[in-house]
Amino acid sequence: MKRERAPSKSTRLVLQALLSGPDYGYGLMKTTGLKSGTLYPILMRLTDRGFLTSQWLEPETQGRPPRQSYRLTGAGRTYVTGVSDAGPVADIKGGASA
Amino acid sequence: MKLSPKFWMQAASFISCETRADWMRAMEAELGAIETLEGRKTFAAGCFQAALYDFTRSRRGLSIMARGGGAVLALLMSGYVFGVALKWIGAAETAAMGMLIAGLSLYYAVCAALLWASLRRLQIFAISGFGAAVCGHIYFRLLAPQWESLSPEFLQAVSLEMAGLMTGFFIAGAFLLRLYDPKDSQC
C-alpha cells in the first residue's frame, strides 16, 4: 500500500489558514507569511489533489478585476484534520498554533 | 537591474502550460490588489518562480529540457568533430578519413536540429544513429585498412569509438522517446 508523505510545514500553514475560511492568494500570503513563489505551487498542488477549490469573486472595490478565492473541499477538510491529528501544525504568522 | 512586475508576469505566462492559464489570471488579479510597487515586484517575481517550478515538474518542461540539453550536446559534438575533421583534411595522407569525420559532424548537426525540432522526429535519429554505427563499423573494418598511412589497430579503435558513440545516441534517443511526450502544450 502506498504511504502518503507528510505535508511540508508551508503546506500545513496554508491548510490551517484555509481551515478558518476561504481567502484570496494575497490574503493567504499575509496570513501565512509565505511568499508567492512558495504559496502558489502549494495551492496548485493542493487543487490538483482535490483538497482545494477556487472561485472567481467580484471585487469589493470597483474597477478592480475579479479575484480568485480558495477554500478547502470536503476531502481537504478531512485531510487537514488528519494532518493536525498527526502532529502539531507550525505557527501561523501572528497567530496561534494548533 | 530592476525588472518590472509586468516583465515577471509576462515571463511567467510564457513558460506556463495552457492548463495553468487560469492560475496565471488569478495571479495577475492578485497583483492588482497589492498597494506598493516593491510589494508588486516581489509578488510578480514569486509568480515567475512558481511558474518556473511548475514548468520544471511538468511533462512539457521535461520535454523541452531534454530536447534542449540533447540539442546542445549534439551541437557541441558536431563542432568538436568538425574541428578534428578540418585538421585531418589538411594533411594529404589523412584527407579521406577527414572527409568521413566531416560527414559525421554533419550527422551530429542534423541530430541537434532534429532534437530541437521535435522529439517525435527523434525516431529517425535513433534509427539512423544505430544504422550509422553499424555502417561506420563495417566501413572501417572492411575498407579503411587499405589506407596504408593508418594502422589497422588505430582504425579499429576509431571504428569502435564511433560505434560506441552512435549506439549511445541510439540508446539516449530511445530512452527520451519512451519517457517524454512530444505534445508540448500538455503538462
PDB file of C-alpha atoms in Angstrom:
ATOM      1  CA  MET A   1       0.000   0.000   0.000  1.00  0.00           C
ATOM      2  CA  LYS A   2       1.280   3.449  -0.939  1.00  0.00           C
ATOM      3  CA  ARG A   3       2.059   5.635   2.067  1.00  0.00           C
ATOM      4  CA  GLU A   4       1.223   9.302   1.816  1.00  0.00           C
ATOM      5  CA  ARG A   5       4.068  11.696   2.505  1.00  0.00           C
ATOM      6  CA  ALA A   6       3.559  14.101   5.376  1.00  0.00           C
ATOM      7  CA  PRO A   7       2.889  17.631   4.110  1.00  0.00           C
ATOM      8  CA  SER A   8       5.600  20.257   4.454  1.00  0.00           C
ATOM      9  CA  LYS A   9       5.484  22.973   7.085  1.00  0.00           C
ATOM     10  CA  SER A  10       4.406  25.521   4.448  1.00  0.00           C
ATOM     11  CA  THR A  11       1.606  23.270   3.194  1.00  0.00           C
ATOM     12  CA  ARG A  12       0.349  22.819   6.708  1.00  0.00           C
ATOM     13  CA  LEU A  13       0.382  26.577   7.207  1.00  0.00           C
ATOM     14  CA  VAL A  14      -1.776  27.040   4.111  1.00  0.00           C
ATOM     15  CA  LEU A  15      -4.156  24.271   5.122  1.00  0.00           C
ATOM     16  CA  GLN A  16      -4.520  25.681   8.593  1.00  0.00           C
ATOM     17  CA  ALA A  17      -5.129  29.179   7.244  1.00  0.00           C
ATOM     18  CA  LEU A  18      -7.874  27.877   4.965  1.00  0.00           C
ATOM     19  CA  LEU A  19      -9.475  25.916   7.766  1.00  0.00           C
ATOM     20  CA  SER A  20     -10.737  29.195   9.192  1.00  0.00           C
ATOM     21  CA  GLY A  21     -12.394  30.138   5.891  1.00  0.00           C
ATOM     22  CA  PRO A  22     -11.846  30.964   2.219  1.00  0.00           C
ATOM     23  CA  ASP A  23      -9.221  33.510   1.312  1.00  0.00           C
ATOM     24  CA  TYR A  24      -7.505  35.162  -1.670  1.00  0.00           C
ATOM     25  CA  GLY A  25      -3.913  34.441  -2.649  1.00  0.00           C
ATOM     26  CA  TYR A  26      -2.617  37.736  -1.261  1.00  0.00           C
ATOM     27  CA  GLY A  27      -4.620  37.225   1.924  1.00  0.00           C
ATOM     28  CA  LEU A  28      -3.068  33.795   2.358  1.00  0.00           C
ATOM     29  CA  MET A  29       0.362  35.296   1.844  1.00  0.00           C
ATOM     30  CA  LYS A  30      -0.252  37.775   4.632  1.00  0.00           C
ATOM     31  CA  THR A  31      -1.748  35.164   6.959  1.00  0.00           C
ATOM     32  CA  THR A  32       0.911  32.519   6.460  1.00  0.00           C
ATOM     33  CA  GLY A  33       3.893  34.769   5.822  1.00  0.00           C
ATOM     34  CA  LEU A  34       4.709  32.752   2.698  1.00  0.00           C
ATOM     35  CA  LYS A  35       5.913  34.400  -0.490  1.00  0.00           C
ATOM     36  CA  SER A  36       4.013  33.967  -3.745  1.00  0.00           C
ATOM     37  CA  GLY A  37       6.756  31.716  -5.120  1.00  0.00           C
ATOM     38  CA  THR A  38       6.104  29.251  -2.310  1.00  0.00           C
ATOM     39  CA  LEU A  39       2.372  29.739  -1.885  1.00  0.00           C
ATOM     40  CA  TYR A  40       1.170  29.246  -5.461  1.00  0.00           C
ATOM     41  CA  PRO A  41       2.898  25.900  -6.096  1.00  0.00           C
ATOM     42  CA  ILE A  42       1.277  24.677  -2.862  1.00  0.00           C
ATOM     43  CA  LEU A  43      -2.130  25.961  -3.945  1.00  0.00           C
ATOM     44  CA  MET A  44      -1.709  24.330  -7.362  1.00  0.00           C
ATOM     45  CA  ARG A  45      -0.676  21.037  -5.841  1.00  0.00           C
ATOM     46  CA  LEU A  46      -3.498  21.016  -3.301  1.00  0.00           C
ATOM     47  CA  THR A  47      -6.019  21.908  -6.015  1.00  0.00           C
ATOM     48  CA  ASP A  48      -4.667  19.142  -8.288  1.00  0.00           C
ATOM     49  CA  ARG A  49      -5.142  16.691  -5.423  1.00  0.00           C
ATOM     50  CA  GLY A  50      -8.707  17.845  -4.872  1.00  0.00           C
ATOM     51  CA  PHE A  51      -8.125  19.365  -1.439  1.00  0.00           C
ATOM     52  CA  LEU A  52      -8.858  22.917  -2.565  1.00  0.00           C
ATOM     53  CA  THR A  53     -11.326  24.547  -4.845  1.00  0.00           C
ATOM     54  CA  SER A  54     -11.276  28.061  -6.217  1.00  0.00           C
ATOM     55  CA  GLN A  55     -13.922  30.555  -7.174  1.00  0.00           C
ATOM     56  CA  TRP A  56     -13.766  33.859  -9.037  1.00  0.00           C
ATOM     57  CA  LEU A  57     -15.313  36.592  -6.912  1.00  0.00           C
ATOM     58  CA  GLU A  58     -16.270  40.116  -7.905  1.00  0.00           C
ATOM     59  CA  PRO A  59     -14.089  42.691  -6.150  1.00  0.00           C
ATOM     60  CA  GLU A  60     -15.346  44.902  -3.359  1.00  0.00           C
ATOM     61  CA  THR A  61     -13.689  47.949  -4.943  1.00  0.00           C
ATOM     62  CA  GLN A  62     -14.990  48.978  -8.351  1.00  0.00           C
ATOM     63  CA  GLY A  63     -12.575  48.988 -11.256  1.00  0.00           C
ATOM     64  CA  ARG A  64     -10.592  46.052  -9.900  1.00  0.00           C
ATOM     65  CA  PRO A  65     -10.545  42.695 -11.710  1.00  0.00           C
ATOM     66  CA  PRO A  66     -12.297  39.647 -10.198  1.00  0.00           C
ATOM     67  CA  ARG A  67     -10.094  37.706  -7.793  1.00  0.00           C
ATOM     68  CA  GLN A  68      -9.811  34.028  -7.159  1.00  0.00           C
ATOM     69  CA  SER A  69     -10.730  32.828  -3.706  1.00  0.00           C
ATOM     70  CA  TYR A  70      -9.563  29.470  -2.360  1.00  0.00           C
ATOM     71  CA  ARG A  71     -11.336  27.189   0.064  1.00  0.00           C
ATOM     72  CA  LEU A  72     -10.973  23.669   1.372  1.00  0.00           C
ATOM     73  CA  THR A  73     -13.115  20.909  -0.115  1.00  0.00           C
ATOM     74  CA  GLY A  74     -14.623  18.121   1.977  1.00  0.00           C
ATOM     75  CA  ALA A  75     -11.618  15.947   1.175  1.00  0.00           C
ATOM     76  CA  GLY A  76      -9.344  18.849   2.101  1.00  0.00           C
ATOM     77  CA  ARG A  77     -11.020  19.234   5.485  1.00  0.00           C
ATOM     78  CA  THR A  78     -10.652  15.526   6.171  1.00  0.00           C
ATOM     79  CA  TYR A  79      -7.020  15.725   5.110  1.00  0.00           C
ATOM     80  CA  VAL A  80      -6.183  18.761   7.236  1.00  0.00           C
ATOM     81  CA  THR A  81      -7.875  17.173  10.245  1.00  0.00           C
ATOM     82  CA  GLY A  82      -5.759  14.049   9.738  1.00  0.00           C
ATOM     83  CA  VAL A  83      -2.647  16.163   9.379  1.00  0.00           C
ATOM     84  CA  SER A  84      -3.452  18.127  12.560  1.00  0.00           C
ATOM     85  CA  ASP A  85      -4.039  14.884  14.451  1.00  0.00           C
ATOM     86  CA  ALA A  86      -0.703  13.514  13.267  1.00  0.00           C
ATOM     87  CA  GLY A  87       1.308  16.314  14.831  1.00  0.00           C
ATOM     88  CA  PRO A  88       1.437  19.997  15.699  1.00  0.00           C
ATOM     89  CA  VAL A  89       0.876  22.474  12.913  1.00  0.00           C
ATOM     90  CA  ALA A  90       3.502  25.185  12.734  1.00  0.00           C
ATOM     91  CA  ASP A  91       2.793  28.699  13.860  1.00  0.00           C
ATOM     92  CA  ILE A  92       0.874  30.980  11.581  1.00  0.00           C
ATOM     93  CA  LYS A  93       2.342  34.463  11.319  1.00  0.00           C
ATOM     94  CA  GLY A  94       0.940  36.450  14.193  1.00  0.00           C
ATOM     95  CA  GLY A  95      -1.384  33.622  15.221  1.00  0.00           C
ATOM     96  CA  ALA A  96      -1.574  30.583  17.425  1.00  0.00           C
ATOM     97  CA  SER A  97      -0.532  27.055  16.608  1.00  0.00           C
ATOM     98  CA  ALA A  98      -2.952  24.152  16.523  1.00  0.00           C
TER      99      ALA A  98
ATOM    100  CA  MET B   1      18.852  45.953 -12.980  1.00  0.00           C
ATOM    101  CA  LYS B   2      15.323  46.156 -11.566  1.00  0.00           C
ATOM    102  CA  LEU B   3      12.718  44.253 -13.546  1.00  0.00           C
ATOM    103  CA  SER B   4       9.114  45.421 -13.573  1.00  0.00           C
ATOM    104  CA  PRO B   5       6.197  43.329 -12.262  1.00  0.00           C
ATOM    105  CA  LYS B   6       4.831  43.255 -15.818  1.00  0.00           C
ATOM    106  CA  PHE B   7       8.030  41.664 -17.073  1.00  0.00           C
ATOM    107  CA  TRP B   8       7.890  38.929 -14.433  1.00  0.00           C
ATOM    108  CA  MET B   9       4.229  38.211 -15.132  1.00  0.00           C
ATOM    109  CA  GLN B  10       4.852  38.030 -18.886  1.00  0.00           C
ATOM    110  CA  ALA B  11       7.795  35.690 -18.326  1.00  0.00           C
ATOM    111  CA  ALA B  12       5.631  33.529 -16.046  1.00  0.00           C
ATOM    112  CA  SER B  13       2.855  33.404 -18.671  1.00  0.00           C
ATOM    113  CA  PHE B  14       5.379  32.480 -21.340  1.00  0.00           C
ATOM    114  CA  ILE B  15       6.612  29.382 -19.546  1.00  0.00           C
ATOM    115  CA  SER B  16       3.214  28.334 -18.192  1.00  0.00           C
ATOM    116  CA  CYS B  17       1.234  25.484 -19.680  1.00  0.00           C
ATOM    117  CA  GLU B  18      -2.154  26.092 -21.276  1.00  0.00           C
ATOM    118  CA  THR B  19      -3.768  24.220 -18.415  1.00  0.00           C
ATOM    119  CA  ARG B  20      -2.371  26.773 -15.958  1.00  0.00           C
ATOM    120  CA  ALA B  21      -3.866  29.800 -17.733  1.00  0.00           C
ATOM    121  CA  ASP B  22      -6.485  30.211 -15.018  1.00  0.00           C
ATOM    122  CA  TRP B  23      -3.734  30.300 -12.388  1.00  0.00           C
ATOM    123  CA  MET B  24      -1.921  32.994 -14.289  1.00  0.00           C
ATOM    124  CA  ARG B  25      -5.084  35.096 -14.444  1.00  0.00           C
ATOM    125  CA  ALA B  26      -5.563  34.596 -10.704  1.00  0.00           C
ATOM    126  CA  MET B  27      -2.007  35.751 -10.001  1.00  0.00           C
ATOM    127  CA  GLU B  28      -2.427  38.819 -12.204  1.00  0.00           C
ATOM    128  CA  ALA B  29      -5.647  39.691 -10.377  1.00  0.00           C
ATOM    129  CA  GLU B  30      -3.849  39.414  -7.040  1.00  0.00           C
ATOM    130  CA  LEU B  31      -1.086  41.638  -8.324  1.00  0.00           C
ATOM    131  CA  GLY B  32      -3.658  44.407  -8.765  1.00  0.00           C
ATOM    132  CA  ALA B  33      -4.598  44.133  -5.103  1.00  0.00           C
ATOM    133  CA  ILE B  34      -1.098  44.922  -3.851  1.00  0.00           C
ATOM    134  CA  GLU B  35      -0.576  48.562  -2.962  1.00  0.00           C
ATOM    135  CA  THR B  36       3.184  49.178  -3.113  1.00  0.00           C
ATOM    136  CA  LEU B  37       5.433  48.863  -6.144  1.00  0.00           C
ATOM    137  CA  GLU B  38       8.043  46.957  -4.151  1.00  0.00           C
ATOM    138  CA  GLY B  39       5.362  44.526  -2.988  1.00  0.00           C
ATOM    139  CA  ARG B  40       4.125  44.058  -6.559  1.00  0.00           C
ATOM    140  CA  LYS B  41       7.673  43.382  -7.760  1.00  0.00           C
ATOM    141  CA  THR B  42       8.268  40.775  -5.075  1.00  0.00           C
ATOM    142  CA  PHE B  43       4.893  39.186  -5.738  1.00  0.00           C
ATOM    143  CA  ALA B  44       5.425  39.074  -9.517  1.00  0.00           C
ATOM    144  CA  ALA B  45       8.937  37.635  -9.151  1.00  0.00           C
ATOM    145  CA  GLY B  46       7.435  34.968  -6.888  1.00  0.00           C
ATOM    146  CA  CYS B  47       4.799  34.202  -9.520  1.00  0.00           C
ATOM    147  CA  PHE B  48       7.567  33.644 -12.040  1.00  0.00           C
ATOM    148  CA  GLN B  49       9.308  31.367  -9.551  1.00  0.00           C
ATOM    149  CA  ALA B  50       6.044  29.421  -9.091  1.00  0.00           C
ATOM    150  CA  ALA B  51       5.591  29.112 -12.862  1.00  0.00           C
ATOM    151  CA  LEU B  52       9.201  28.001 -13.256  1.00  0.00           C
ATOM    152  CA  TYR B  53       8.784  25.380 -10.549  1.00  0.00           C
ATOM    153  CA  ASP B  54       5.639  24.111 -12.231  1.00  0.00           C
ATOM    154  CA  PHE B  55       7.368  24.154 -15.620  1.00  0.00           C
ATOM    155  CA  THR B  56      10.321  22.053 -14.434  1.00  0.00           C
ATOM    156  CA  ARG B  57       7.961  19.471 -12.971  1.00  0.00           C
ATOM    157  CA  SER B  58       5.659  19.273 -15.981  1.00  0.00           C
ATOM    158  CA  ARG B  59       5.992  16.914 -18.931  1.00  0.00           C
ATOM    159  CA  ARG B  60       6.290  19.962 -21.150  1.00  0.00           C
ATOM    160  CA  GLY B  61       9.194  21.306 -19.111  1.00  0.00           C
ATOM    161  CA  LEU B  62      10.967  17.959 -19.010  1.00  0.00           C
ATOM    162  CA  SER B  63      10.435  17.546 -22.727  1.00  0.00           C
ATOM    163  CA  ILE B  64      11.897  20.972 -23.522  1.00  0.00           C
ATOM    164  CA  MET B  65      14.824  20.490 -21.141  1.00  0.00           C
ATOM    165  CA  ALA B  66      15.590  17.048 -22.569  1.00  0.00           C
ATOM    166  CA  ARG B  67      15.376  18.322 -26.140  1.00  0.00           C
ATOM    167  CA  GLY B  68      17.369  21.476 -25.392  1.00  0.00           C
ATOM    168  CA  GLY B  69      20.057  19.643 -23.461  1.00  0.00           C
ATOM    169  CA  GLY B  70      20.351  16.960 -26.114  1.00  0.00           C
ATOM    170  CA  ALA B  71      20.474  19.526 -28.893  1.00  0.00           C
ATOM    171  CA  VAL B  72      23.264  21.493 -27.185  1.00  0.00           C
ATOM    172  CA  LEU B  73      25.264  18.299 -26.603  1.00  0.00           C
ATOM    173  CA  ALA B  74      24.827  17.165 -30.215  1.00  0.00           C
ATOM    174  CA  LEU B  75      25.794  20.632 -31.454  1.00  0.00           C
ATOM    175  CA  LEU B  76      28.922  20.691 -29.288  1.00  0.00           C
ATOM    176  CA  MET B  77      29.807  17.220 -30.520  1.00  0.00           C
ATOM    177  CA  SER B  78      29.289  18.385 -34.077  1.00  0.00           C
ATOM    178  CA  GLY B  79      31.616  21.366 -33.569  1.00  0.00           C
ATOM    179  CA  TYR B  80      34.286  19.229 -31.945  1.00  0.00           C
ATOM    180  CA  VAL B  81      34.173  16.520 -34.618  1.00  0.00           C
ATOM    181  CA  PHE B  82      34.208  19.152 -37.368  1.00  0.00           C
ATOM    182  CA  GLY B  83      37.311  20.703 -35.801  1.00  0.00           C
ATOM    183  CA  VAL B  84      39.031  17.310 -35.804  1.00  0.00           C
ATOM    184  CA  ALA B  85      37.928  16.727 -39.420  1.00  0.00           C
ATOM    185  CA  LEU B  86      39.415  20.058 -40.549  1.00  0.00           C
ATOM    186  CA  LYS B  87      42.768  19.082 -39.060  1.00  0.00           C
ATOM    187  CA  TRP B  88      42.711  15.689 -40.771  1.00  0.00           C
ATOM    188  CA  ILE B  89      41.567  17.048 -44.120  1.00  0.00           C
ATOM    189  CA  GLY B  90      44.566  19.415 -44.024  1.00  0.00           C
ATOM    190  CA  ALA B  91      47.059  16.526 -44.308  1.00  0.00           C
ATOM    191  CA  ALA B  92      47.139  14.588 -47.611  1.00  0.00           C
ATOM    192  CA  GLU B  93      47.562  11.169 -46.013  1.00  0.00           C
ATOM    193  CA  THR B  94      44.543  11.594 -43.718  1.00  0.00           C
ATOM    194  CA  ALA B  95      42.288  13.605 -46.047  1.00  0.00           C
ATOM    195  CA  ALA B  96      39.942  10.696 -46.830  1.00  0.00           C
ATOM    196  CA  MET B  97      39.492   9.966 -43.147  1.00  0.00           C
ATOM    197  CA  GLY B  98      38.928  13.683 -42.538  1.00  0.00           C
ATOM    198  CA  MET B  99      36.132  13.733 -45.106  1.00  0.00           C
ATOM    199  CA  LEU B 100      34.450  10.861 -43.341  1.00  0.00           C
ATOM    200  CA  ILE B 101      34.709  12.607 -39.992  1.00  0.00           C
ATOM    201  CA  ALA B 102      33.330  15.807 -41.534  1.00  0.00           C
ATOM    202  CA  GLY B 103      30.325  13.748 -42.632  1.00  0.00           C
ATOM    203  CA  LEU B 104      29.970  12.569 -39.066  1.00  0.00           C
ATOM    204  CA  SER B 105      29.963  16.152 -37.799  1.00  0.00           C
ATOM    205  CA  LEU B 106      27.178  16.932 -40.264  1.00  0.00           C
ATOM    206  CA  TYR B 107      25.263  13.976 -38.888  1.00  0.00           C
ATOM    207  CA  TYR B 108      25.552  15.344 -35.352  1.00  0.00           C
ATOM    208  CA  ALA B 109      24.425  18.769 -36.529  1.00  0.00           C
ATOM    209  CA  VAL B 110      21.312  17.209 -38.091  1.00  0.00           C
ATOM    210  CA  CYS B 111      20.744  15.323 -34.844  1.00  0.00           C
ATOM    211  CA  ALA B 112      20.873  18.605 -32.925  1.00  0.00           C
ATOM    212  CA  ALA B 113      18.316  20.173 -35.278  1.00  0.00           C
ATOM    213  CA  LEU B 114      16.036  17.125 -35.026  1.00  0.00           C
ATOM    214  CA  LEU B 115      16.268  17.086 -31.266  1.00  0.00           C
ATOM    215  CA  TRP B 116      15.311  20.712 -31.035  1.00  0.00           C
ATOM    216  CA  ALA B 117      12.550  20.460 -33.618  1.00  0.00           C
ATOM    217  CA  SER B 118      10.608  17.615 -32.086  1.00  0.00           C
ATOM    218  CA  LEU B 119      11.080  14.507 -30.047  1.00  0.00           C
ATOM    219  CA  ARG B 120       8.763  12.661 -32.418  1.00  0.00           C
ATOM    220  CA  ARG B 121      11.335  13.109 -35.176  1.00  0.00           C
ATOM    221  CA  LEU B 122      13.897  11.653 -32.832  1.00  0.00           C
ATOM    222  CA  GLN B 123      12.722   8.262 -34.050  1.00  0.00           C
ATOM    223  CA  ILE B 124      14.600   8.926 -37.292  1.00  0.00           C
ATOM    224  CA  PHE B 125      17.603   9.995 -35.241  1.00  0.00           C
ATOM    225  CA  ALA B 126      17.523   6.880 -33.086  1.00  0.00           C
ATOM    226  CA  ILE B 127      17.230   4.520 -36.046  1.00  0.00           C
ATOM    227  CA  SER B 128      19.768   6.389 -38.168  1.00  0.00           C
ATOM    228  CA  GLY B 129      22.170   6.504 -35.217  1.00  0.00           C
ATOM    229  CA  PHE B 130      22.071   2.767 -34.917  1.00  0.00           C
ATOM    230  CA  GLY B 131      22.336   2.340 -38.683  1.00  0.00           C
ATOM    231  CA  ALA B 132      25.275   4.726 -38.891  1.00  0.00           C
ATOM    232  CA  ALA B 133      27.014   2.866 -36.065  1.00  0.00           C
ATOM    233  CA  VAL B 134      26.746  -0.431 -37.925  1.00  0.00           C
ATOM    234  CA  CYS B 135      27.676   1.055 -41.330  1.00  0.00           C
ATOM    235  CA  GLY B 136      30.579   3.030 -39.889  1.00  0.00           C
ATOM    236  CA  HIS B 137      31.946  -0.008 -38.147  1.00  0.00           C
ATOM    237  CA  ILE B 138      31.680  -2.202 -41.263  1.00  0.00           C
ATOM    238  CA  TYR B 139      33.196   0.555 -43.404  1.00  0.00           C
ATOM    239  CA  PHE B 140      36.205   0.929 -41.161  1.00  0.00           C
ATOM    240  CA  ARG B 141      36.692  -2.790 -40.726  1.00  0.00           C
ATOM    241  CA  LEU B 142      36.495  -3.635 -44.430  1.00  0.00           C
ATOM    242  CA  LEU B 143      37.781  -0.587 -46.274  1.00  0.00           C
ATOM    243  CA  ALA B 144      39.830   1.596 -44.018  1.00  0.00           C
ATOM    244  CA  PRO B 145      42.813  -0.778 -43.609  1.00  0.00           C
ATOM    245  CA  GLN B 146      43.516  -0.113 -47.300  1.00  0.00           C
ATOM    246  CA  TRP B 147      44.716   3.326 -46.249  1.00  0.00           C
ATOM    247  CA  GLU B 148      48.330   2.438 -45.733  1.00  0.00           C
ATOM    248  CA  SER B 149      49.123   5.523 -43.734  1.00  0.00           C
ATOM    249  CA  LEU B 150      46.868   4.417 -40.883  1.00  0.00           C
ATOM    250  CA  SER B 151      47.445   1.263 -38.907  1.00  0.00           C
ATOM    251  CA  PRO B 152      44.582  -1.285 -38.765  1.00  0.00           C
ATOM    252  CA  GLU B 153      44.724  -1.207 -34.972  1.00  0.00           C
ATOM    253  CA  PHE B 154      44.160   2.532 -34.967  1.00  0.00           C
ATOM    254  CA  LEU B 155      41.283   2.281 -37.440  1.00  0.00           C
ATOM    255  CA  GLN B 156      39.687  -0.482 -35.457  1.00  0.00           C
ATOM    256  CA  ALA B 157      39.902   1.584 -32.305  1.00  0.00           C
ATOM    257  CA  VAL B 158      38.355   4.581 -34.079  1.00  0.00           C
ATOM    258  CA  SER B 159      35.600   2.432 -35.555  1.00  0.00           C
ATOM    259  CA  LEU B 160      34.764   1.020 -32.132  1.00  0.00           C
ATOM    260  CA  GLU B 161      34.640   4.500 -30.660  1.00  0.00           C
ATOM    261  CA  MET B 162      32.358   5.623 -33.433  1.00  0.00           C
ATOM    262  CA  ALA B 163      30.104   2.600 -32.955  1.00  0.00           C
ATOM    263  CA  GLY B 164      30.015   3.264 -29.226  1.00  0.00           C
ATOM    264  CA  LEU B 165      29.058   6.903 -29.721  1.00  0.00           C
ATOM    265  CA  MET B 166      26.334   6.113 -32.211  1.00  0.00           C
ATOM    266  CA  THR B 167      24.937   3.360 -30.047  1.00  0.00           C
ATOM    267  CA  GLY B 168      24.975   5.787 -27.139  1.00  0.00           C
ATOM    268  CA  PHE B 169      22.935   8.239 -29.186  1.00  0.00           C
ATOM    269  CA  PHE B 170      20.577   5.463 -30.166  1.00  0.00           C
ATOM    270  CA  ILE B 171      20.002   4.407 -26.559  1.00  0.00           C
ATOM    271  CA  ALA B 172      19.618   8.020 -25.418  1.00  0.00           C
ATOM    272  CA  GLY B 173      17.159   8.665 -28.244  1.00  0.00           C
ATOM    273  CA  ALA B 174      15.092   5.599 -27.461  1.00  0.00           C
ATOM    274  CA  PHE B 175      15.132   6.494 -23.760  1.00  0.00           C
ATOM    275  CA  LEU B 176      13.938  10.055 -24.377  1.00  0.00           C
ATOM    276  CA  LEU B 177      11.234   8.843 -26.728  1.00  0.00           C
ATOM    277  CA  ARG B 178       9.954   6.423 -24.145  1.00  0.00           C
ATOM    278  CA  LEU B 179       9.954   8.967 -21.351  1.00  0.00           C
ATOM    279  CA  TYR B 180       8.655  12.182 -22.827  1.00  0.00           C
ATOM    280  CA  ASP B 181       5.524  13.293 -24.537  1.00  0.00           C
ATOM    281  CA  PRO B 182       6.182  15.371 -27.650  1.00  0.00           C
ATOM    282  CA  LYS B 183       2.941  17.293 -27.217  1.00  0.00           C
ATOM    283  CA  ASP B 184       4.454  20.424 -25.754  1.00  0.00           C
ATOM    284  CA  SER B 185       1.237  22.151 -24.859  1.00  0.00           C
ATOM    285  CA  GLN B 186       0.386  19.387 -22.389  1.00  0.00           C
ATOM    286  CA  CYS B 187       1.603  19.394 -18.804  1.00  0.00           C
TER     287      CYS B 187
END
